CSV table of C-alpha atoms (C1' of nucleotides) in Angstrom, one decimal:
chain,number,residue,atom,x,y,z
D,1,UNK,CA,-48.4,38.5,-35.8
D,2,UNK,CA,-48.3,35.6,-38.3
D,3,UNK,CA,-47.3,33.3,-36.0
D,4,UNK,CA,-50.5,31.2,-35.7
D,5,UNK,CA,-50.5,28.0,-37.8
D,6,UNK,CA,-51.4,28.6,-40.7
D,7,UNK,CA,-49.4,27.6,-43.5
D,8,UNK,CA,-49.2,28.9,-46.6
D,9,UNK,CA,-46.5,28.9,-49.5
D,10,UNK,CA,-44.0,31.7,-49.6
D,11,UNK,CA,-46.2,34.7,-51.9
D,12,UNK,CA,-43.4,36.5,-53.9
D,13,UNK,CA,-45.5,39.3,-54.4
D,14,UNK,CA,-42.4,41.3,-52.8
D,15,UNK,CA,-44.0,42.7,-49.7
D,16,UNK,CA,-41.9,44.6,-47.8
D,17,UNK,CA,-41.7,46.8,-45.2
D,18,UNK,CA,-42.8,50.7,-45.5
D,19,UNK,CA,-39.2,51.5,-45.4
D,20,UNK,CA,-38.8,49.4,-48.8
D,21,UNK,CA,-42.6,51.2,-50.2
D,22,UNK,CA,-40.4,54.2,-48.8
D,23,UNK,CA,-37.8,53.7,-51.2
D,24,UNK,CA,-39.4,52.6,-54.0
D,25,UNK,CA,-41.7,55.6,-53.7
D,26,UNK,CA,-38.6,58.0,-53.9
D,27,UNK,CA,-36.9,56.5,-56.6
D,28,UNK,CA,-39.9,56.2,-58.7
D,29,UNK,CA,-40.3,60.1,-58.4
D,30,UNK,CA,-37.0,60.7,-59.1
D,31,UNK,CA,-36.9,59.0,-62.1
D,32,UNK,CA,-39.3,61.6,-63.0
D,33,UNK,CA,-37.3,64.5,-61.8
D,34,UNK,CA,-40.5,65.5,-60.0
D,35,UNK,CA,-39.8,67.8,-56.6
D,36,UNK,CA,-41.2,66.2,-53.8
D,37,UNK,CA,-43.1,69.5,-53.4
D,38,UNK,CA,-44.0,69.0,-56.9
D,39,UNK,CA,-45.0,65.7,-56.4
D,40,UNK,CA,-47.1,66.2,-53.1
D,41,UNK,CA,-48.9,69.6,-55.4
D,42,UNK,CA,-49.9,67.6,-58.2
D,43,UNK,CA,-51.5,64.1,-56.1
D,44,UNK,CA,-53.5,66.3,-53.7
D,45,UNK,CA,-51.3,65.4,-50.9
D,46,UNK,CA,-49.4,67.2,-48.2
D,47,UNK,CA,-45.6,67.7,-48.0
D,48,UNK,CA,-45.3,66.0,-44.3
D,49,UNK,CA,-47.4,63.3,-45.8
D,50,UNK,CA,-45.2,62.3,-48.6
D,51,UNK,CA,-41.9,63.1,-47.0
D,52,UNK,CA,-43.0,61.2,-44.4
D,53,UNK,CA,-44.0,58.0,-46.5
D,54,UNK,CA,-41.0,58.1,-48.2
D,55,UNK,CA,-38.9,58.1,-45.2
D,56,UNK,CA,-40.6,54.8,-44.1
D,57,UNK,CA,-41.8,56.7,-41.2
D,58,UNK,CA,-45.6,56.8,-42.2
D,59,UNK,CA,-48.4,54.0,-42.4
D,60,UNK,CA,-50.3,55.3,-45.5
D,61,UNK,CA,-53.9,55.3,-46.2
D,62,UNK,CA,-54.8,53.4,-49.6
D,63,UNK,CA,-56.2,56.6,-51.2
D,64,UNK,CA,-53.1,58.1,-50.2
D,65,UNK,CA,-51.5,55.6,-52.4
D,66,UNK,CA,-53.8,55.5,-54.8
D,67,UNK,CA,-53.3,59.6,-55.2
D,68,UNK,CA,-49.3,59.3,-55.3
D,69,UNK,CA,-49.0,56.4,-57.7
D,70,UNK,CA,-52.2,57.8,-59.9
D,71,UNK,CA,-50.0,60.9,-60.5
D,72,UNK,CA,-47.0,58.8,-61.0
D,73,UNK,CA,-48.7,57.0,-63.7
D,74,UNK,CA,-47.4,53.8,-61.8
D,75,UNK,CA,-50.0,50.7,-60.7
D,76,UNK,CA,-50.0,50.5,-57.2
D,77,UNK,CA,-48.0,47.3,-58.0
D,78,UNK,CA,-45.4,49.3,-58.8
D,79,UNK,CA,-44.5,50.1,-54.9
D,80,UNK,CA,-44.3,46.4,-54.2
D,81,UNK,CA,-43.1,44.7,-57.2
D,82,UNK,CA,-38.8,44.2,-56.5
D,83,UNK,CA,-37.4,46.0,-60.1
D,84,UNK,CA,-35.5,43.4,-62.1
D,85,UNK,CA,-32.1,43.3,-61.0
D,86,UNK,CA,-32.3,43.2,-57.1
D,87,UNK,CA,-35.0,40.4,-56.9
D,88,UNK,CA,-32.9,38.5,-54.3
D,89,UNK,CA,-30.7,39.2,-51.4
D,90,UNK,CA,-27.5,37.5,-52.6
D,91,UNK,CA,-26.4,36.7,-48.8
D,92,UNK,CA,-29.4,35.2,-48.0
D,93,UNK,CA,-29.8,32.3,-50.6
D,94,UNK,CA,-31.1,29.8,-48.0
D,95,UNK,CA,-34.3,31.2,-47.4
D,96,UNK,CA,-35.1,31.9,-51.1
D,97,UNK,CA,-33.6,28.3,-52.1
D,98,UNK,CA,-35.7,26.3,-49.9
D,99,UNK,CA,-39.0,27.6,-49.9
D,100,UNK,CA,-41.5,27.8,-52.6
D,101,UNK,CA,-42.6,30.7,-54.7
D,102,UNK,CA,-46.1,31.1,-55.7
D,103,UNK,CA,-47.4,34.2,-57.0
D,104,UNK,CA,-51.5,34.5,-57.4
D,105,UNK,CA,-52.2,35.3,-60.8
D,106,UNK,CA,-55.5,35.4,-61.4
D,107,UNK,CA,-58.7,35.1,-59.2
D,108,UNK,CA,-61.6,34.1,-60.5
D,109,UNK,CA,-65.2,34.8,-58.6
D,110,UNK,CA,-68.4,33.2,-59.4
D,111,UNK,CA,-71.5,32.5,-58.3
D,112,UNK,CA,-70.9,29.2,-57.0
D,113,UNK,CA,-66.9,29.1,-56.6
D,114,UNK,CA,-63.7,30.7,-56.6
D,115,UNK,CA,-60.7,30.1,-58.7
D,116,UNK,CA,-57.6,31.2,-58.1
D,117,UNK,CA,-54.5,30.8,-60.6
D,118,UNK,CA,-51.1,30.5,-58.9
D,119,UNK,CA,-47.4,30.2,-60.7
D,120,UNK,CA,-45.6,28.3,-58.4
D,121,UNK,CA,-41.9,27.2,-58.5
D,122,UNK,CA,-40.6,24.6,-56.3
D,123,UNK,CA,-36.8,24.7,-56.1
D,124,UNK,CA,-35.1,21.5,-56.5
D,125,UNK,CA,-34.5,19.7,-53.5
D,126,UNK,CA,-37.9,21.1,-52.4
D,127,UNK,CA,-40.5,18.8,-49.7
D,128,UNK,CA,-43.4,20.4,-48.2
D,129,UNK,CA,-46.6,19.8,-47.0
D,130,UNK,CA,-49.9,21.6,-46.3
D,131,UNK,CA,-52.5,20.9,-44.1
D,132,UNK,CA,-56.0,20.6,-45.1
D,133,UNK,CA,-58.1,23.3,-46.5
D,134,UNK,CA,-62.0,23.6,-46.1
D,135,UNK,CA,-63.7,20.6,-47.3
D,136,UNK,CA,-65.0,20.3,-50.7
D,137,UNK,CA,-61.2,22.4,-52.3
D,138,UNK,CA,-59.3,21.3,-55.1
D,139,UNK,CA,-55.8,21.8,-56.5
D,140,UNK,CA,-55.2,21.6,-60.1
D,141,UNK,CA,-51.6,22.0,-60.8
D,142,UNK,CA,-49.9,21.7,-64.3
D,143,UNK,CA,-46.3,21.5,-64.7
D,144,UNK,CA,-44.4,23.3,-67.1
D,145,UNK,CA,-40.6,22.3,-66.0
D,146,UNK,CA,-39.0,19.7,-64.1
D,147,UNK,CA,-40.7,16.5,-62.0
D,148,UNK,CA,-41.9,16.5,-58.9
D,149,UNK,CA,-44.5,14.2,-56.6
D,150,UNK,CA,-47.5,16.0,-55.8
D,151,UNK,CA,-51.4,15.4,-54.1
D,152,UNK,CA,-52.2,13.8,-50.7
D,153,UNK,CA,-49.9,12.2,-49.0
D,154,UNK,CA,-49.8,8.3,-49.2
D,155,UNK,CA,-51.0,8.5,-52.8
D,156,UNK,CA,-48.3,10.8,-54.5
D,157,UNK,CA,-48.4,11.0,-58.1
D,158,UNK,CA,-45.5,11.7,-60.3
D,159,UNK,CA,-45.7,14.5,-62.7
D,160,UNK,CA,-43.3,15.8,-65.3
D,161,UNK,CA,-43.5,18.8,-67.9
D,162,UNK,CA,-46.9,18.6,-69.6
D,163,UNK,CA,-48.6,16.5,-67.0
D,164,UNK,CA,-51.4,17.6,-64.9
D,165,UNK,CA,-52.4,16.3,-61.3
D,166,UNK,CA,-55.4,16.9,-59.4
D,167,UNK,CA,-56.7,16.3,-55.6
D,168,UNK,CA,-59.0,17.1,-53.0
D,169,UNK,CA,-57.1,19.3,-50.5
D,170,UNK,CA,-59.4,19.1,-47.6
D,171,UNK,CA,-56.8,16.0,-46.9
D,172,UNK,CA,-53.1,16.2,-45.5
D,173,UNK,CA,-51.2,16.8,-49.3
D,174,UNK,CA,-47.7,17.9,-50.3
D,175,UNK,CA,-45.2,18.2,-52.6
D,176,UNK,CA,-42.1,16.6,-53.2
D,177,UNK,CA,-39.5,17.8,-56.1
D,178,UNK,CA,-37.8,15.2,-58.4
D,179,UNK,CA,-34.5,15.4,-60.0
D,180,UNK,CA,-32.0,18.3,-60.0
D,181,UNK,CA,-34.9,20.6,-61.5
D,182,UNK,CA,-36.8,23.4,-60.8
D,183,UNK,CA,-40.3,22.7,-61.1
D,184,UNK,CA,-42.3,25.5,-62.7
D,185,UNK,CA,-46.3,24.6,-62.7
D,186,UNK,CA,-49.5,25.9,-62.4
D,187,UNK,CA,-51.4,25.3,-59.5
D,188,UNK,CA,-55.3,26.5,-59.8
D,189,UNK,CA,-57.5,26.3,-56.0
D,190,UNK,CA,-61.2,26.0,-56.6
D,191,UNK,CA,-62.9,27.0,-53.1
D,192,UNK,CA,-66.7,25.8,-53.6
D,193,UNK,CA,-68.9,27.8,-52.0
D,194,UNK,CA,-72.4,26.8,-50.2
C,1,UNK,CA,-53.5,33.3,-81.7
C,2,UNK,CA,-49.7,34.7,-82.2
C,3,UNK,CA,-47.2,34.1,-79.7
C,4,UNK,CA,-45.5,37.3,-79.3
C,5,UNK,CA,-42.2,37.7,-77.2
C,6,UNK,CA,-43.3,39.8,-74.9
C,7,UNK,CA,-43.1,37.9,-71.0
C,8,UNK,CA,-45.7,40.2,-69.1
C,9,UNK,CA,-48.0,38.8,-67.0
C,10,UNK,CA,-51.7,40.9,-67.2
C,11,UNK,CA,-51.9,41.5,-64.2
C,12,UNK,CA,-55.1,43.8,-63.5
C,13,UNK,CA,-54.4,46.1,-61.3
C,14,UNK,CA,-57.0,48.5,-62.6
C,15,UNK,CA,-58.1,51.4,-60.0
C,16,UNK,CA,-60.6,50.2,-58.0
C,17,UNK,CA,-62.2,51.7,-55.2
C,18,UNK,CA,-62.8,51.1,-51.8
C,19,UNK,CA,-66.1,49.5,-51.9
C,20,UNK,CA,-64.5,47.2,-55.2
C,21,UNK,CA,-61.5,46.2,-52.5
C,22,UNK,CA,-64.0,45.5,-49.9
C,23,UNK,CA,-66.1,43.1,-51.9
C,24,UNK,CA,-62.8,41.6,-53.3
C,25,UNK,CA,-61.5,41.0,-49.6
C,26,UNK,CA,-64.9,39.6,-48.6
C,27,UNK,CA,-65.4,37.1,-51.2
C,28,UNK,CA,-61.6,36.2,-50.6
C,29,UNK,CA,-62.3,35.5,-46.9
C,30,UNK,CA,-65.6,33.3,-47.4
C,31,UNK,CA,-64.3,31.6,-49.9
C,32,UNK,CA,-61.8,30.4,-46.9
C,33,UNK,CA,-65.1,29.6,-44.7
C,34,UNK,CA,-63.5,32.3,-42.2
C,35,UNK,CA,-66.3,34.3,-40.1
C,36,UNK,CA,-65.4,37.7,-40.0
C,37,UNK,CA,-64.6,37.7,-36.1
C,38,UNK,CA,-62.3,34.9,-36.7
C,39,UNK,CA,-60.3,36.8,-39.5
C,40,UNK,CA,-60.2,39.7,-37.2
C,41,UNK,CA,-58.7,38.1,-34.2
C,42,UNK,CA,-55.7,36.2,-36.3
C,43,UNK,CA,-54.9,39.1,-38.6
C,44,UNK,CA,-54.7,41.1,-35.3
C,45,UNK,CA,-56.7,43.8,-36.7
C,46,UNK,CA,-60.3,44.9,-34.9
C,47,UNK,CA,-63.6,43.6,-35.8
C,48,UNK,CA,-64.6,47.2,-36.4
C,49,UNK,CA,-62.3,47.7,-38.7
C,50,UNK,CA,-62.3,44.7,-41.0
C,51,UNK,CA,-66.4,45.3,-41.0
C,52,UNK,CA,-65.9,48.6,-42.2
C,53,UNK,CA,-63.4,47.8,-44.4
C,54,UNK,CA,-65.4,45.2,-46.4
C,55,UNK,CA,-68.2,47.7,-46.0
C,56,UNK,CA,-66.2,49.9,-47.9
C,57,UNK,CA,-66.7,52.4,-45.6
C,58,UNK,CA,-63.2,52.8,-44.4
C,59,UNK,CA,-59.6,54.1,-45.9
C,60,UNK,CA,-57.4,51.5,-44.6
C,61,UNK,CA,-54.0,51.6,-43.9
C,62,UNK,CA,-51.2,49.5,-45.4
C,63,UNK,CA,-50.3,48.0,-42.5
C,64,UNK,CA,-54.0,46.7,-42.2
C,65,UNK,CA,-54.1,45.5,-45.4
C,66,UNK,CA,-50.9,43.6,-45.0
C,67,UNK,CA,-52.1,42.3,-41.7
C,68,UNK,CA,-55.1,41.0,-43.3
C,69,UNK,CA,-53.6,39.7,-46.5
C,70,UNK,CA,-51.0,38.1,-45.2
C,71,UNK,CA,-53.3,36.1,-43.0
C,72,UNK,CA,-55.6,35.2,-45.5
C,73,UNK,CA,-52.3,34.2,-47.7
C,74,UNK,CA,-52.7,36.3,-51.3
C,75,UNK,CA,-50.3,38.8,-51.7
C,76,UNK,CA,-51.7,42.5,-51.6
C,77,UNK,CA,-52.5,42.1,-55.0
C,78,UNK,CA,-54.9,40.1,-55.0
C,79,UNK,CA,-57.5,42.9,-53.4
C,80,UNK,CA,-57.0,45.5,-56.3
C,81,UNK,CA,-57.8,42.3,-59.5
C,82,UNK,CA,-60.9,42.8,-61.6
C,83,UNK,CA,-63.7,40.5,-61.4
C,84,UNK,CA,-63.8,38.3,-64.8
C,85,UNK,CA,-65.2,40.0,-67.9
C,86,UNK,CA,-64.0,43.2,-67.4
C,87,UNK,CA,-61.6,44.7,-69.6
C,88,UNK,CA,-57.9,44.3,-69.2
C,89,UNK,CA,-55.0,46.4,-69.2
C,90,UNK,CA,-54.9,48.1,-72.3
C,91,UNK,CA,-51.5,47.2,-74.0
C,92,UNK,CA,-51.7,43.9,-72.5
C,93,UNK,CA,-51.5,41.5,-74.9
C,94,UNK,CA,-55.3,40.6,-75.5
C,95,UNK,CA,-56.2,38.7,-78.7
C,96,UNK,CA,-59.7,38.6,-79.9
C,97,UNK,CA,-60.5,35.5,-82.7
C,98,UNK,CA,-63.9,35.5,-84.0
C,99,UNK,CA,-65.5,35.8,-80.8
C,100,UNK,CA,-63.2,34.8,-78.2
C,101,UNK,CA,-60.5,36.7,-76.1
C,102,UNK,CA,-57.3,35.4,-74.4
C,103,UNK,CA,-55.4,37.1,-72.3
C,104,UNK,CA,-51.4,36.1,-72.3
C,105,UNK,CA,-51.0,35.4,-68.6
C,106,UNK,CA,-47.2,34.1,-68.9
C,107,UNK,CA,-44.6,32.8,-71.2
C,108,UNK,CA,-42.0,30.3,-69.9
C,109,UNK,CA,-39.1,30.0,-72.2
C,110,UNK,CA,-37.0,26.6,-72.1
C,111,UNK,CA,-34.2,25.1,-73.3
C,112,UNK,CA,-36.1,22.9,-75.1
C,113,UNK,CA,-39.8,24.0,-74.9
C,114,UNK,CA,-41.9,27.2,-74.8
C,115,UNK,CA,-44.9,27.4,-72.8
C,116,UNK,CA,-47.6,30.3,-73.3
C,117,UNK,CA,-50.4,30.5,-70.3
C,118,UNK,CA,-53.8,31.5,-71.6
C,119,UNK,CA,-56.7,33.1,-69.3
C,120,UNK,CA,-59.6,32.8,-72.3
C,121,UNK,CA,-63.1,33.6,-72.6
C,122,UNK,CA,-66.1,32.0,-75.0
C,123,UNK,CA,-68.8,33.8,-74.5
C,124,UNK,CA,-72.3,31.6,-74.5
C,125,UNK,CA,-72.9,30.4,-78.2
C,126,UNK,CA,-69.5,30.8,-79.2
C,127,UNK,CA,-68.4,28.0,-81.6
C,128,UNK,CA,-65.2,27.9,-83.4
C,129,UNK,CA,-62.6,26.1,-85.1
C,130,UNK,CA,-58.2,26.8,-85.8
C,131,UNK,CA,-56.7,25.4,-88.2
C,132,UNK,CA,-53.3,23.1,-87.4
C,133,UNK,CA,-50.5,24.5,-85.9
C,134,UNK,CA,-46.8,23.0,-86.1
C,135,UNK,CA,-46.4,19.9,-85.5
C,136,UNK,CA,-46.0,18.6,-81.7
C,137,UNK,CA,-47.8,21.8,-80.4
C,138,UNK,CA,-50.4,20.5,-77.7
C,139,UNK,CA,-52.9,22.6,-76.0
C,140,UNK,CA,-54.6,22.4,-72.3
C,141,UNK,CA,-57.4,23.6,-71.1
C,142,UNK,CA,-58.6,24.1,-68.1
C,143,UNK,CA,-62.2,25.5,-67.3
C,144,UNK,CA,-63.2,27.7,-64.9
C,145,UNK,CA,-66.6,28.2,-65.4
C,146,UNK,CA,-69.6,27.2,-67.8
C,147,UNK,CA,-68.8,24.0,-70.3
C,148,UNK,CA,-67.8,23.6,-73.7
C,149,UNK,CA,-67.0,20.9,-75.9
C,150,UNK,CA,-63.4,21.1,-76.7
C,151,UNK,CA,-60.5,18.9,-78.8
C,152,UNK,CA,-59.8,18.0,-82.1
C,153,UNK,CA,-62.5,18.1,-85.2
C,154,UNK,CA,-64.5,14.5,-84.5
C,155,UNK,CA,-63.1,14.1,-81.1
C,156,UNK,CA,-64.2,16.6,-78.9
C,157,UNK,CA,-64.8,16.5,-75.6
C,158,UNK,CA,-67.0,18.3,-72.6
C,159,UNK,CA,-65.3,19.7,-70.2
C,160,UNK,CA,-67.3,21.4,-67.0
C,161,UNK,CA,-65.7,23.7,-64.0
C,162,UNK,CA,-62.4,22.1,-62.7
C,163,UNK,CA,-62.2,19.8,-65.9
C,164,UNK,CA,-59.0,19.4,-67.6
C,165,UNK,CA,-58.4,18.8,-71.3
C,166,UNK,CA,-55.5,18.3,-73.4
C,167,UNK,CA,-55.1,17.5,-77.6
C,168,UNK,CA,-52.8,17.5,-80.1
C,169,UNK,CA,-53.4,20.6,-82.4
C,170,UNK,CA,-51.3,19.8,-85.1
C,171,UNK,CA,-54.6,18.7,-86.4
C,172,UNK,CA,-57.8,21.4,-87.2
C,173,UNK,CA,-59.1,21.4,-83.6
C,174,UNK,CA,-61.9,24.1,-82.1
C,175,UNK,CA,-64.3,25.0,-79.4
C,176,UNK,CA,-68.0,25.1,-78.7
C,177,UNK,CA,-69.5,26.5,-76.2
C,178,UNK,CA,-72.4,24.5,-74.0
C,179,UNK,CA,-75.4,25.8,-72.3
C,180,UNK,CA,-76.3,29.6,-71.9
C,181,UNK,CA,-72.9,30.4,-69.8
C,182,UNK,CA,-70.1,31.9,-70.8
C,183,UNK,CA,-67.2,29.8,-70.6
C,184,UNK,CA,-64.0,31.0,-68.3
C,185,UNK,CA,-60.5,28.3,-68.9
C,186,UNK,CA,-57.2,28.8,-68.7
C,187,UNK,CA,-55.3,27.3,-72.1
C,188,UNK,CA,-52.1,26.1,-71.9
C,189,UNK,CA,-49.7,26.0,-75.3
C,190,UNK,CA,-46.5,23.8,-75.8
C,191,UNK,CA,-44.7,24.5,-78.2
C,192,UNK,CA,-41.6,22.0,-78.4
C,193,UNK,CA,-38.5,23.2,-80.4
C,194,UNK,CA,-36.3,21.1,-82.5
T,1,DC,C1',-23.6,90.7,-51.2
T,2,DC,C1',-28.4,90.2,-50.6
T,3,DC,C1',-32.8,88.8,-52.1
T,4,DC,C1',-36.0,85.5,-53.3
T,5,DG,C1',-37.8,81.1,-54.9
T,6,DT,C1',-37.6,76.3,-54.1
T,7,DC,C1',-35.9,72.4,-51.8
T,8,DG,C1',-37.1,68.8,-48.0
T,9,DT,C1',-38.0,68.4,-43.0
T,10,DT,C1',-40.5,69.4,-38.7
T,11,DC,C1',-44.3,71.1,-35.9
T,12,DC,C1',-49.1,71.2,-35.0
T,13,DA,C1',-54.4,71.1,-34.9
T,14,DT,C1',-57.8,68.4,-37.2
T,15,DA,C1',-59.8,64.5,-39.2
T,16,DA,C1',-60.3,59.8,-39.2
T,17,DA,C1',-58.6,54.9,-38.7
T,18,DC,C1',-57.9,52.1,-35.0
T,19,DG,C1',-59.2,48.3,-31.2
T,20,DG,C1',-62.3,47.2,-27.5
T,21,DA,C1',-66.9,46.8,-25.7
T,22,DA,C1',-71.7,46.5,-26.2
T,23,DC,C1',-75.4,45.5,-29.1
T,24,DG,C1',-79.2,42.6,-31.5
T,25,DT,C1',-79.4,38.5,-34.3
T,26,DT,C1',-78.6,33.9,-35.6
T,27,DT,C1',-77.1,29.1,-34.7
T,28,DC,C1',-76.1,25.8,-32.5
T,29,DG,C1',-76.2,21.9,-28.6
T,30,DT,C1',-78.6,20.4,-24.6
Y,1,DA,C1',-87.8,25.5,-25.6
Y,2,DC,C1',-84.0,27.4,-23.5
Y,3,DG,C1',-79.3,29.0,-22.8
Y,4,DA,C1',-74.7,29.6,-24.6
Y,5,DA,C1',-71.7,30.8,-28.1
Y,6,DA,C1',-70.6,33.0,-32.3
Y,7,DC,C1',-72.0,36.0,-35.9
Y,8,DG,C1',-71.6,40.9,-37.9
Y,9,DT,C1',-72.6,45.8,-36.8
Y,10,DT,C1',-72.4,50.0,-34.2
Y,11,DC,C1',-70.8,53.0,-30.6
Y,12,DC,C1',-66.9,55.3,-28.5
Y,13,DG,C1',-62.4,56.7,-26.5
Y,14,DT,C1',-57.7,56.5,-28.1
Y,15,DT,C1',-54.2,56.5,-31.4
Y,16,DT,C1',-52.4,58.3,-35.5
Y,17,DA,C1',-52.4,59.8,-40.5
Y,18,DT,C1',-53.3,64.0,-42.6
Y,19,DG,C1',-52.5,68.9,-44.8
Y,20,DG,C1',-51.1,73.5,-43.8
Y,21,DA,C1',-47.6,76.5,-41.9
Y,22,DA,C1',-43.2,77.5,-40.2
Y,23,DC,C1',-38.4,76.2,-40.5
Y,24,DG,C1',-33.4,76.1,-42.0
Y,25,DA,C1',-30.6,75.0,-46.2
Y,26,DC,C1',-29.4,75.6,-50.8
Y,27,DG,C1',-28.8,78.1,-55.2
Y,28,DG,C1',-29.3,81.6,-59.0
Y,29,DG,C1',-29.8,86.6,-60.4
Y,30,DG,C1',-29.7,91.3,-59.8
DNA sequence: CCCCGTCGTTCCATAAACGGAACGTTTCGT
DNA sequence: ACGAAACGTTCCGTTTATGGAACGACGGGG
């Protein structure tokens, strides 16, 4: 499905699978000591619905989420958000360890233009590139920990904690960590719009 | 503005509605310069179907929305934040000064340093001043939307969408507010520790 | 022991979300 | 000016998510 060429950093919003939503789901109610009949009564739902979802066997309908996580008392968040604890297979550290993290924390719409506010973290060790976006984008990124090189290629600029780099992105740009450090930054996108 | 221990990033997730997820996942898709037809055929979802579902005329499922969100790279999120100005969560930590409002977005604890990420809001007129904070505290700011004049007392500076500034604030430092538009920024405290 | 209420799962007809095709419109390049 | 391509919307047959009902399993009380 997602394996045209786009390329975009790892989002560690904890998507999962509907086995995983499944899961979640149950263990949320039962935290509760809510009945799945219970459960299914009070959200307006159907038993086969909710046994179902929580088996990982159903694709649910947002309002069906929205009913079941409404009654919970949980954001919808909730059902992909990893709980503290388990937030990373421990035998599969290569895949965590070499890609970055970026999780979208704010979007901003205007008029005019788009903002959107990532946290990223760049493991140490961490190289990658992007290609270019749409012309007229720009990446503001502020780091918080650790050094890295970062902006378009052939004219990388060093940043360390406190620093702030900026470039137009509608150019071949990357990043590059430096040191044994995690970076932790902030990257903000601007998308102009006509 | 107090910096309280609590590490919890407001994340709106407020309930929205179809029609509010539609517009979100609209704007998110032009702001990409993707033409809905495009979207479609990459996210491997049905021209149909994405029209409605920006039309807000249609109950997705989560599969669709992951097809679609994972193409346009935001985690699932993304679809279900509230457009600026709206009220946040309500016991996340939201401070209102005299007339402006920051939102705590993150806290990043260091050996050495403390960072405390700021989404912040001036509304059009707003002018105001803080007195000194510890020594070696810096803040940055970086604006989203409208322009402000921003620093220390006798040094400010303007600062426009995408600008960056940074000052000391162990000295009286404030904010004024530019033109007849609210100003949007994202503030960034250091605090170093001995 | 038996009854009865509740548990979670499975079966089923209905409602609706889905993708493909056709449509009218707009935007290009020739 | 014309034709071709792409745009977003609408129509339509197929697929599937849904809630109600029936099911067997379990447990407590009379």
């Amino acid at each position: 499905m997602d394996s045209s060429a786009t390329n975009r950093p790892a989002m560690d919003d904890g998507t999962a699978d509907l086995a995983d939503v499944g899961r979640r789901l149950r263990a949320l109610r039962e935290e509760r000591g809510l009945s799945l009949s219970e459960l299914a009564r009070r959200a307006g739902v159907g038993k086969a619905t909710l046994s179902g979802l929580e088996a990982g066997t159903r694709n649910p309908t947002l309002e069906t989420l929205w009913a079941v996580t409404g009654e919970l008392g949980v954001p919808l968040t909730a059902l992909f958000t990893r709980p503290p604890g388990q937030s990373t297979e421990p035998d599969s550290p290569v895949f965590h360890g070499e890609s970055v993290e970026a999780t979208l924390l704010r979007v901003f719409d205007d008029e005019t233009v788009t903002y959107e506010l990532y946290q990223v973290r760049f493991p140490a060790g961490t190289a990658q590139t992007s290609p270019p976006h749409p012309p007229g984008v720009t990446e503001h990124l502020t780091v918080f920990a650790g050094t890295l090189l970062a902006g378009p290629i052939g004219s990388l600029r060093e940043a360390g904690p406190g620093d702030y780099v900026t470039w137009r992105s509608d150019v071949p740009h990357g990043y590059r960590v430096i040191g044994g450090q995690d970076v932790h930054a902030s990257l903000l996108l601007r998308y102009p719009r006509r």
